[in-house]
Amino acid sequence: MNSLAIQKKSVEYRKKILTYIKKANAGHTGGSLSCIDILNVLYNEVMNVSPDNFHHPDRDRYIQSKGHSVEALFVVLADQGFFPESDLETLCQYQSHYVGHPTRKVNGVEQNTGALGHGLSISAGVALAGKMDKKDYKVFTLLGDGELAEGSNWEAAMIAAQYKLDNLIAIVDRNTLQITDRTRHVCNTEPLAEKFKAFGWAVKEVDGHHLEELKETFLSTPYEKGKPNLVIANTTKGKGISFMEDVLKWHHGVPSDEEFEKCMEELEKLTKTLEIV
Amino acid sequence: MEFKHTRQGYVDGLLELAEEYPELLVLDADVAKATKTVDFEAAYPKRFFNCGVQEQNMLSVAAGLALEGYIPFASTFGVFATCRAGDQLRNSIAYPKLNVKVGATHCGITTGGDGASHQANEDIAIVRSLPNMTILVPGDYEEAKQATIAAAKFVGPVYLRFGRDKYPLIPEIHGGFTIGKAKVLKQGNDISIITTGIMVDEGLKAANSLESEGVSVRLIHMPTVKPIDKEVVLNAAKETKGIVTAEEHSIIGGLGEAVAGIVAEEAPCMVHRIGMQDVFGESGQAGELMDKFGFRAKNIIEKARKIMRN
């Protein structure tokens, strides 16, 4: 995909995230907007996974540990053709499979997530299976920086290094905010890179909204043979909407009609800017 | 009478299946000697993974392996498999209904001298309340082996419960293990005794004693606590004067409450429960603790008489 097309995708995805959150009157707005560029790059530029090969043993795997940013995942999966986008009209509604955290009832979702601190362990299991089966697939998992307070992540970090799972790529959506406050004011995870290095991981740090940089980083794994890979993606919570960026209250928040209109205006402006370029 | 570890039955079952099921793996949280899975490690080192002292991660790793078609048997003490890693059991395994087997040892009061921290007396209650879970509580070494084999062949999450001690072999319960099916050991019509796990031994003793006094006993061994054999329970409720349940577990949330729940809805009769009376265990030999906390045949008989008098 050319650079312009992929950038446009990010804007379109943001519009859709906000549209379906608005329709559902619920959702994790800020975190979905912070990780959407990561998902865009993974699904459109990096991973070998599609509705056609979703059950093929050689496909790449994606497990979203920060399950609450489900709107970002659903919007991307719909765009990939895993299900009709109109399904998302039912987000969070009675009898809908499109609930507030991912489940395997939705085509394209590998594993139920939502309870924080599970995804890295599950992904380590999948990566271990890949090693035993001598497969080349890669396992990507997306974690929140607030989520890293869950101790099970560090259990998984140790075991992934122990088993030399260099086919595992953990991405931290480091937007530095969690539900109540700045992550560093709640349960400081810093120095994050040093911590993971000390746990035996190879670590890279990127601008989590720079699509090219993300692509190169994801495609160049393993960074060191025999070491699991950590990508610290520095992001902004609420990215793309001026009044949501880096603002705590948009962890989950539904824009009012007026705010929603402003969101669409800002994103429309962004689309036009891209077209001019 | 021969005594053997139920946990040895677990690993012997795994070893028996290992060649036929190359996808069968064993995960361990650094207690392989205690769970006896060390025998599996010795025979199949490449199919054995010691995750270290970390039960939470181990259960989610098992979930990941199950997603890829493996049949992981995650083995640790019952306390840690359910209480420590309860969230992982619920959300990584039960909710997506993955084919993970949890082999839990050191369950019940007969864990003995290790004390209350290691005596899982609430694990059945926790797992029973999780949708999609199957719970197997075998009564002796041989049945433990059969239950393990049945669990491996069954598709879906299974909680297997074993003790720490050596328990008597009970020939009456050998053979014909089917998940979800009770074993009716005596077809009497005065009073019913329903046991699970190693309490079958005390149940048999109680039944024999009552029979010698002329009481006709319906003795039912229930190695599957979930899904429970409802039909057998209802027949017992309808055809006898009442039911005594006996389990090496809290009276809260285990076999007794499962039986009481079924009976209350469809065929009300008196149900008395033998089990831990909502207290933590203590230190001591298995036998001493069974005496102290009322897990003996005489306790079952006492309850049976109470029902008969009513």
XYZ file of C-alpha atoms in Angstrom:
587
model
C 0.000 0.000 0.000
C 1.417 3.398 -0.881
C 2.196 5.896 1.819
C -0.772 8.131 1.080
C -3.250 5.272 1.002
C -2.108 3.922 4.332
C -2.257 7.363 5.916
C -5.785 7.774 4.634
C -6.695 4.455 6.198
C -5.672 5.765 9.596
C -7.949 8.749 9.224
C -10.833 6.618 7.980
C -10.381 4.186 10.841
C -10.488 7.050 13.336
C -13.751 8.262 11.828
C -15.222 4.807 12.129
C -14.042 4.266 15.695
C -15.740 7.475 16.742
C -18.832 6.735 14.683
C -19.435 3.344 16.266
C -18.601 4.535 19.759
C -21.107 7.307 19.241
C -23.719 4.826 17.974
C -23.098 2.390 20.820
C -22.994 5.237 23.311
C -20.036 3.449 24.901
C -16.423 2.706 24.200
C -12.791 3.193 25.039
C -12.180 6.194 22.870
C -8.730 7.416 23.855
C -6.989 4.036 23.783
C -8.563 3.045 20.478
C -7.301 6.251 18.915
C -3.836 5.748 20.380
C -3.399 2.220 18.990
C -5.167 2.492 15.648
C -2.027 3.372 13.674
C -0.343 0.271 15.069
C -3.287 -1.898 13.991
C -3.431 -0.207 10.603
C 0.205 -1.045 9.906
C -0.039 -4.581 11.270
C -3.080 -5.593 9.243
C -2.334 -3.668 6.052
C 1.436 -3.811 5.836
C 2.908 -6.476 8.039
C 0.870 -9.506 8.993
C 0.053 -12.407 6.755
C -3.534 -12.773 7.863
C -6.815 -12.314 6.034
C -10.327 -13.774 6.035
C -9.111 -16.293 3.436
C -6.262 -17.713 5.507
C -7.599 -17.128 9.011
C -7.657 -20.844 9.772
C -4.402 -21.611 7.989
C -1.667 -22.774 10.371
C 0.914 -20.504 8.733
C -0.936 -17.226 9.265
C 0.464 -14.578 11.548
C -1.396 -14.212 14.844
C -2.601 -11.068 16.572
C -3.860 -11.108 20.140
C -5.031 -7.853 21.620
C -4.234 -7.942 25.290
C -5.618 -4.467 25.882
C -9.002 -5.805 24.934
C -10.843 -2.667 25.943
C -9.628 -0.935 22.775
C -11.900 -3.309 20.928
C -13.366 -0.633 18.674
C -9.999 -0.179 16.960
C -9.729 -3.921 16.362
C -13.283 -4.320 15.086
C -12.981 -1.403 12.683
C -9.803 -2.852 11.192
C -11.177 -6.401 10.998
C -14.281 -5.110 9.215
C -12.090 -3.232 6.759
C -10.106 -6.422 6.121
C -13.350 -8.181 5.242
C -13.686 -10.456 8.253
C -17.298 -9.324 8.613
C -19.559 -6.651 7.134
C -18.919 -3.255 8.633
C -22.654 -2.874 9.184
C -22.352 -5.491 11.931
C -20.710 -2.807 14.031
C -24.024 -0.998 14.193
C -24.828 -3.557 16.909
C -21.724 -2.805 19.004
C -22.446 -3.430 22.693
C -26.117 -4.127 21.999
C -28.266 -6.953 23.291
C -27.527 -10.223 21.452
C -24.574 -8.762 19.549
C -21.274 -10.656 19.330
C -19.601 -7.276 19.050
C -19.249 -6.762 22.778
C -17.005 -4.344 24.623
C -14.054 -6.743 24.682
C -12.922 -9.155 21.938
C -14.338 -12.671 21.777
C -13.735 -15.519 19.377
C -17.348 -15.338 18.287
C -16.213 -12.498 16.051
C -14.487 -13.689 12.897
C -10.852 -12.623 12.927
C -10.459 -12.609 16.706
C -7.940 -15.214 17.843
C -8.734 -15.232 21.540
C -11.073 -13.723 24.103
C -9.350 -10.931 25.960
C -10.297 -8.101 28.224
C -9.042 -9.209 31.612
C -5.714 -7.397 31.553
C -2.445 -9.264 31.834
C -3.487 -12.326 29.854
C -2.490 -11.531 26.284
C 1.261 -11.766 26.686
C 1.021 -15.186 28.347
C -1.422 -16.504 25.765
C 0.763 -15.165 22.975
C 3.781 -16.845 24.558
C 1.837 -20.125 24.412
C 0.999 -19.581 20.752
C 4.615 -18.642 20.003
C 5.832 -21.735 21.839
C 3.502 -23.851 19.695
C 4.958 -22.156 16.604
C 8.463 -23.103 17.698
C 7.483 -26.713 18.399
C 5.688 -26.958 15.061
C 8.686 -25.356 13.273
C 6.441 -22.693 11.770
C 7.541 -19.286 10.572
C 4.500 -17.375 11.708
C 4.847 -14.452 14.070
C 2.731 -13.647 17.073
C 1.895 -10.014 17.710
C 0.280 -8.857 20.910
C -0.744 -5.362 21.939
C -0.453 -4.270 25.557
C -1.356 -1.071 27.314
C 1.255 0.674 29.408
C -1.135 0.812 32.370
C -1.755 -2.892 31.864
C 1.874 -3.624 32.676
C 1.056 -3.210 36.349
C -0.486 -6.696 36.155
C 2.169 -9.045 37.492
C 1.302 -11.851 35.104
C 2.922 -9.792 32.314
C 6.252 -10.107 34.043
C 5.773 -13.824 34.550
C 5.173 -14.059 30.813
C 8.142 -11.810 30.064
C 10.423 -14.164 31.961
C 9.092 -17.325 30.381
C 9.165 -15.896 26.834
C 12.861 -15.162 27.284
C 13.416 -18.552 28.902
C 11.899 -20.322 25.895
C 13.711 -18.009 23.413
C 10.481 -16.946 21.731
C 11.921 -14.617 19.102
C 8.743 -15.134 17.059
C 6.829 -13.151 19.686
C 6.415 -9.413 19.238
C 4.851 -7.523 22.130
C 3.858 -3.963 21.390
C 3.233 -1.528 24.204
C 0.825 1.259 23.320
C 2.596 3.669 25.601
C 0.155 6.553 25.716
C 1.240 7.278 29.316
C -2.332 7.605 30.595
C -4.512 5.084 32.325
C -8.034 5.291 33.610
C -7.325 7.373 36.696
C -4.129 9.273 36.025
C -0.712 9.356 34.346
C 0.746 5.864 34.417
C 3.879 7.156 36.113
C 1.748 8.618 38.914
C -0.208 5.402 39.479
C 2.231 2.517 39.173
C 5.297 3.628 37.333
C 6.437 1.241 34.601
C 9.548 3.208 33.724
C 12.251 2.670 32.711
C 10.317 0.329 30.491
C 12.962 -0.466 27.879
C 15.554 -1.208 30.531
C 13.137 -3.399 32.431
C 12.375 -5.582 29.442
C 16.046 -5.685 28.431
C 16.844 -6.888 31.920
C 14.179 -9.565 31.446
C 16.024 -10.813 28.354
C 14.088 -9.080 25.593
C 15.283 -7.167 22.555
C 13.663 -3.746 22.665
C 12.939 -1.043 20.083
C 11.243 2.241 20.660
C 9.238 3.965 17.938
C 6.834 6.787 17.281
C 3.581 4.865 17.489
C 1.884 7.150 14.998
C 4.650 7.108 12.381
C 3.379 4.535 9.924
C 6.637 3.987 8.049
C 8.622 3.656 11.234
C 6.125 1.175 12.652
C 6.253 -0.894 9.487
C 10.024 -1.100 9.435
C 10.104 -1.949 13.124
C 7.540 -4.721 12.806
C 9.126 -6.202 9.693
C 12.642 -6.327 11.070
C 12.019 -8.912 13.824
C 13.655 -10.759 15.387
C 15.926 -8.008 16.582
C 18.199 -10.549 18.210
C 18.064 -14.246 17.535
C 16.584 -16.128 20.441
C 15.133 -13.082 22.192
C 11.477 -12.054 22.314
C 10.796 -8.628 20.813
C 9.336 -5.624 22.545
C 8.220 -2.581 20.593
C 7.579 0.434 22.747
C 5.251 2.512 20.633
C 5.094 6.038 21.990
C 1.583 7.220 21.340
C -0.855 9.913 22.326
C -4.115 8.930 23.876
C -6.986 10.319 21.813
C -4.616 10.920 18.897
C -6.118 12.782 15.952
C -8.773 14.776 17.778
C -7.498 18.055 19.195
C -9.648 18.121 22.301
C -9.131 14.436 23.115
C -5.372 14.246 22.748
C -3.651 13.414 26.014
C -6.805 14.179 28.002
C -7.582 11.725 30.778
C -11.346 11.836 30.584
C -11.372 10.337 27.094
C -10.171 6.962 28.406
C -13.750 6.061 27.841
C -16.034 8.781 26.816
C -18.679 9.299 24.212
C -18.586 12.569 22.321
C -21.707 14.731 22.481
C -23.405 15.531 19.159
C -21.515 18.776 18.974
C -18.193 17.150 19.876
C -18.803 14.384 17.382
C -19.364 16.902 14.641
C -16.102 18.573 15.570
C -14.309 15.201 15.450
C -15.569 14.562 11.947
C -14.652 18.056 10.825
C -11.106 17.669 12.118
C -10.696 14.280 10.490
C -12.239 15.491 7.230
C -9.749 18.335 7.211
C -6.981 15.814 7.690
C -8.218 13.751 4.754
C -8.222 16.854 2.564
C -4.703 17.765 3.645
C -3.559 14.285 2.641
C -5.232 14.618 -0.735
C -3.502 17.918 -1.433
C -0.124 16.349 -0.689
C -5.537 -53.254 51.305
C -3.278 -51.496 48.814
C -2.722 -47.751 48.988
C -1.571 -45.548 46.094
C -1.373 -41.866 45.211
C -4.170 -40.496 43.027
C -1.599 -38.049 41.618
C 0.412 -41.062 40.463
C -2.711 -42.218 38.629
C -2.734 -38.821 36.925
C 0.764 -39.113 35.523
C 0.387 -42.798 34.714
C -2.702 -41.911 32.691
C -0.722 -39.244 30.843
C 2.088 -41.692 30.131
C -0.350 -44.252 28.824
C -1.712 -41.742 26.316
C 1.504 -40.002 25.339
C 2.286 -42.061 22.240
C -1.266 -42.055 20.927
C -1.628 -38.304 21.526
C 1.542 -36.520 20.395
C -0.234 -33.197 20.965
C -0.489 -33.919 24.683
C 1.833 -31.664 26.709
C 2.481 -31.180 30.392
C 3.022 -27.767 31.952
C 4.360 -27.413 35.441
C 4.752 -24.581 37.945
C 7.903 -25.999 39.517
C 6.137 -28.670 41.534
C 6.699 -31.646 39.220
C 7.969 -33.877 41.986
C 4.906 -33.136 44.058
C 2.424 -33.519 41.199
C 4.327 -36.619 40.007
C 4.590 -35.158 36.500
C 8.325 -35.538 36.911
C 7.759 -39.021 35.436
C 6.339 -37.455 32.298
C 9.276 -35.062 32.109
C 11.674 -37.977 32.274
C 9.903 -39.843 29.480
C 9.034 -36.878 27.231
C 11.312 -33.972 28.081
C 10.425 -32.059 24.913
C 6.756 -32.177 25.785
C 7.212 -30.928 29.317
C 7.473 -27.256 30.229
C 8.327 -26.012 33.674
C 7.094 -22.425 33.708
C 8.609 -21.751 37.101
C 6.685 -20.675 40.161
C 3.983 -18.812 38.230
C 0.567 -20.363 37.955
C -1.161 -17.410 36.311
C 1.164 -17.322 33.341
C 1.153 -21.116 33.120
C -2.613 -21.274 32.646
C -2.630 -18.595 29.956
C 0.326 -20.204 28.187
C -1.741 -23.400 28.239
C -4.575 -21.455 26.629
C -2.236 -20.294 23.854
C -1.040 -23.853 23.261
C -4.637 -25.096 23.145
C -5.438 -22.461 20.523
C -2.818 -24.128 18.358
C -4.236 -27.623 18.760
C -2.168 -28.910 21.651
C -3.720 -30.611 24.677
C -1.883 -29.034 27.596
C -2.209 -30.535 31.070
C -1.296 -27.666 33.378
C -0.300 -29.157 36.681
C 0.012 -27.561 40.076
C -1.606 -27.580 43.510
C -5.356 -27.042 43.580
C -5.078 -23.931 45.716
C -2.902 -22.153 43.171
C -4.690 -23.422 40.072
C -7.999 -21.996 41.255
C -7.401 -19.170 43.713
C -4.057 -17.806 42.521
C -4.809 -18.230 38.828
C -8.588 -18.015 39.005
C -8.814 -15.105 36.590
C -6.713 -16.987 34.040
C -8.823 -20.105 34.493
C -11.954 -18.066 33.969
C -10.987 -15.670 31.208
C -8.165 -17.391 29.309
C -9.632 -20.914 29.439
C -13.282 -21.320 30.507
C -14.752 -18.313 28.696
C -13.297 -19.217 25.271
C -13.867 -22.921 26.132
C -10.344 -23.986 25.269
C -9.108 -27.548 25.405
C -6.941 -27.084 28.486
C -6.787 -29.633 31.283
C -5.873 -28.511 34.761
C -4.341 -31.279 36.846
C -4.719 -30.111 40.441
C -3.065 -32.047 43.233
C -2.895 -31.554 47.004
C -6.622 -30.961 47.167
C -8.600 -31.450 50.330
C -7.830 -31.815 53.988
C -5.660 -34.923 53.491
C -2.946 -32.608 52.162
C -2.089 -32.736 55.838
C 0.947 -31.195 57.463
C 1.408 -28.426 54.908
C -1.513 -26.698 56.568
C -4.398 -24.550 55.407
C -2.367 -22.506 52.898
C -1.956 -25.640 50.778
C -5.219 -27.475 51.443
C -7.623 -26.692 48.610
C -11.059 -26.982 50.166
C -12.804 -24.452 47.954
C -11.512 -25.347 44.505
C -14.576 -27.311 43.400
C -16.798 -24.391 44.387
C -14.738 -21.978 42.331
C -14.523 -24.155 39.243
C -18.139 -25.302 39.478
C -19.288 -21.726 39.152
C -17.389 -21.252 35.891
C -19.425 -22.053 32.773
C -17.951 -24.578 30.310
C -15.887 -26.362 32.959
C -15.971 -30.090 33.632
C -14.835 -31.293 37.066
C -13.495 -34.797 37.696
C -12.777 -35.990 41.225
C -11.560 -39.590 41.104
C -11.717 -41.851 44.130
C -8.460 -43.780 43.915
C -5.316 -44.350 41.869
C -7.003 -46.445 39.212
C -9.910 -44.104 38.731
C -7.502 -41.145 38.652
C -5.783 -42.808 35.735
C -9.066 -43.463 33.971
C -10.281 -39.913 34.604
C -7.068 -38.506 33.142
C -7.453 -40.620 30.030
C -11.102 -39.584 29.699
C -10.148 -35.921 30.135
C -7.544 -36.126 27.369
C -10.066 -37.635 24.971
C -12.729 -35.097 25.888
C -12.667 -31.807 23.991
C -13.038 -28.860 26.350
C -11.639 -27.503 29.599
C -11.430 -30.023 32.441
C -10.436 -29.615 36.082
C -8.962 -32.830 37.493
C -8.757 -33.056 41.265
C -6.260 -35.224 43.124
C -5.031 -35.479 46.695
C -1.602 -35.649 48.228
C -1.850 -38.808 50.256
C -1.886 -42.482 49.370
C -5.468 -43.695 49.334
C -6.878 -47.228 49.363
C -7.655 -48.886 46.069
C -11.402 -49.413 45.769
C -12.076 -52.220 43.264
C -15.800 -51.346 43.285
C -15.139 -48.143 41.340
C -12.744 -49.526 38.754
C -13.768 -49.697 35.134
C -16.450 -48.002 33.103
C -15.376 -44.410 33.720
C -17.547 -42.043 31.723
C -17.550 -38.293 32.188
C -20.902 -37.210 33.617
C -21.874 -40.667 34.849
C -22.232 -41.717 38.470
C -21.352 -45.190 39.670
C -24.148 -46.715 41.692
C -22.324 -49.102 44.008
C -25.309 -50.224 46.087
C -28.944 -50.172 45.016
C -30.646 -49.895 48.414
C -33.871 -48.042 49.126
C -33.758 -46.657 52.668
C -31.091 -43.988 52.511
C -28.680 -42.620 49.911
C -25.036 -41.784 50.350
C -23.408 -39.822 47.557
C -19.641 -39.440 47.668
C -17.009 -37.934 45.454
C -13.259 -38.413 45.378
C -11.612 -40.381 48.124
C -14.712 -40.165 50.325
C -15.983 -43.207 48.473
C -13.904 -45.269 50.901
C -15.661 -43.848 53.960
C -18.965 -44.063 52.095
C -18.463 -47.779 51.535
C -17.558 -48.340 55.163
C -20.639 -46.416 56.269
C -22.877 -48.314 53.864
C -21.556 -51.685 54.968
C -22.029 -50.781 58.606
C -25.579 -49.543 58.056
C -26.386 -52.657 56.048
C -25.211 -54.836 58.933
C -27.885 -53.118 60.982
C -30.466 -53.912 58.341
C -30.548 -50.536 56.604
C -30.790 -50.711 52.829
C -28.299 -48.190 51.409
C -28.104 -46.573 47.991
C -24.388 -45.818 47.605
C -23.476 -43.558 44.742
C -19.963 -42.556 43.769
C -19.870 -39.317 41.766
C -16.453 -38.896 40.141
C -17.829 -36.184 37.845
C -19.012 -33.286 39.973
C -19.793 -31.215 36.905
C -21.798 -31.998 34.865
C -23.387 -33.978 37.656
C -25.428 -37.114 36.930
C -28.783 -35.532 37.627
C -30.854 -38.589 36.888
C -29.082 -40.720 39.467
C -29.451 -37.948 42.062
C -33.167 -37.551 41.379
C -33.773 -41.291 41.556
C -32.013 -41.369 44.901
C -34.161 -38.485 46.121
C -37.371 -40.141 44.971
C -36.619 -43.719 45.961
C -34.936 -43.264 49.367
C -35.694 -41.224 52.473
C -32.902 -38.752 52.014
C -29.313 -38.175 50.975
C -26.001 -37.791 52.781
C -23.275 -36.293 50.623
C -19.593 -36.647 51.457
C -16.750 -34.725 49.883
C -13.242 -33.781 50.934
C -14.070 -30.126 50.334
C -16.039 -27.304 51.860
C -19.769 -27.914 52.265
C -20.104 -24.646 50.354
C -20.238 -24.907 46.591
C -19.249 -28.520 46.113
C -20.972 -31.860 45.610
C -23.348 -31.356 48.524
C -24.727 -28.105 47.232
C -24.937 -29.474 43.707
C -27.036 -32.376 44.967
C -29.117 -30.147 47.241
C -29.817 -27.762 44.380
C -31.119 -30.486 42.090
C -33.192 -32.112 44.800
C -34.673 -28.839 46.032
C -35.962 -28.017 42.578
C -37.352 -31.350 41.492
C -37.685 -33.888 44.313
C -37.337 -32.322 47.749
C -35.876 -34.565 50.437
C -33.450 -34.092 53.309
C -29.820 -33.617 52.288
C -27.010 -33.603 54.840
C -23.521 -32.624 53.815
C -20.227 -34.017 55.056
C -17.368 -31.646 54.318
C -15.343 -28.798 55.757
C -17.776 -26.707 57.798
C -16.676 -23.311 56.456
C -13.375 -23.322 58.310
C -9.747 -23.485 57.224
C -7.825 -26.694 57.778
C -4.993 -27.339 60.196
C -1.730 -29.177 60.438
C -1.683 -32.895 61.084
C -1.601 -36.320 59.483
C -4.297 -36.923 56.906
C -6.068 -39.395 59.165
C -5.955 -37.103 62.173
C -7.508 -34.314 60.160
C -10.205 -36.573 58.768
C -11.090 -37.481 62.331
C -11.052 -33.928 63.568
C -13.110 -32.428 60.750
C -15.640 -35.234 60.573
C -14.806 -37.042 57.346
C -15.295 -40.542 58.706
C -17.823 -43.291 58.092
C -19.212 -42.689 61.569
C -19.996 -39.087 60.620
C -21.832 -40.272 57.527
C -23.744 -42.844 59.588
C -24.714 -40.200 62.118
C -26.196 -38.032 59.363
C -27.926 -41.012 57.794
C -29.573 -41.898 61.104
C -30.695 -38.329 61.541
C -32.482 -38.479 58.221
C -33.945 -41.917 58.961
C -35.314 -40.682 62.309
C -36.974 -37.714 60.693
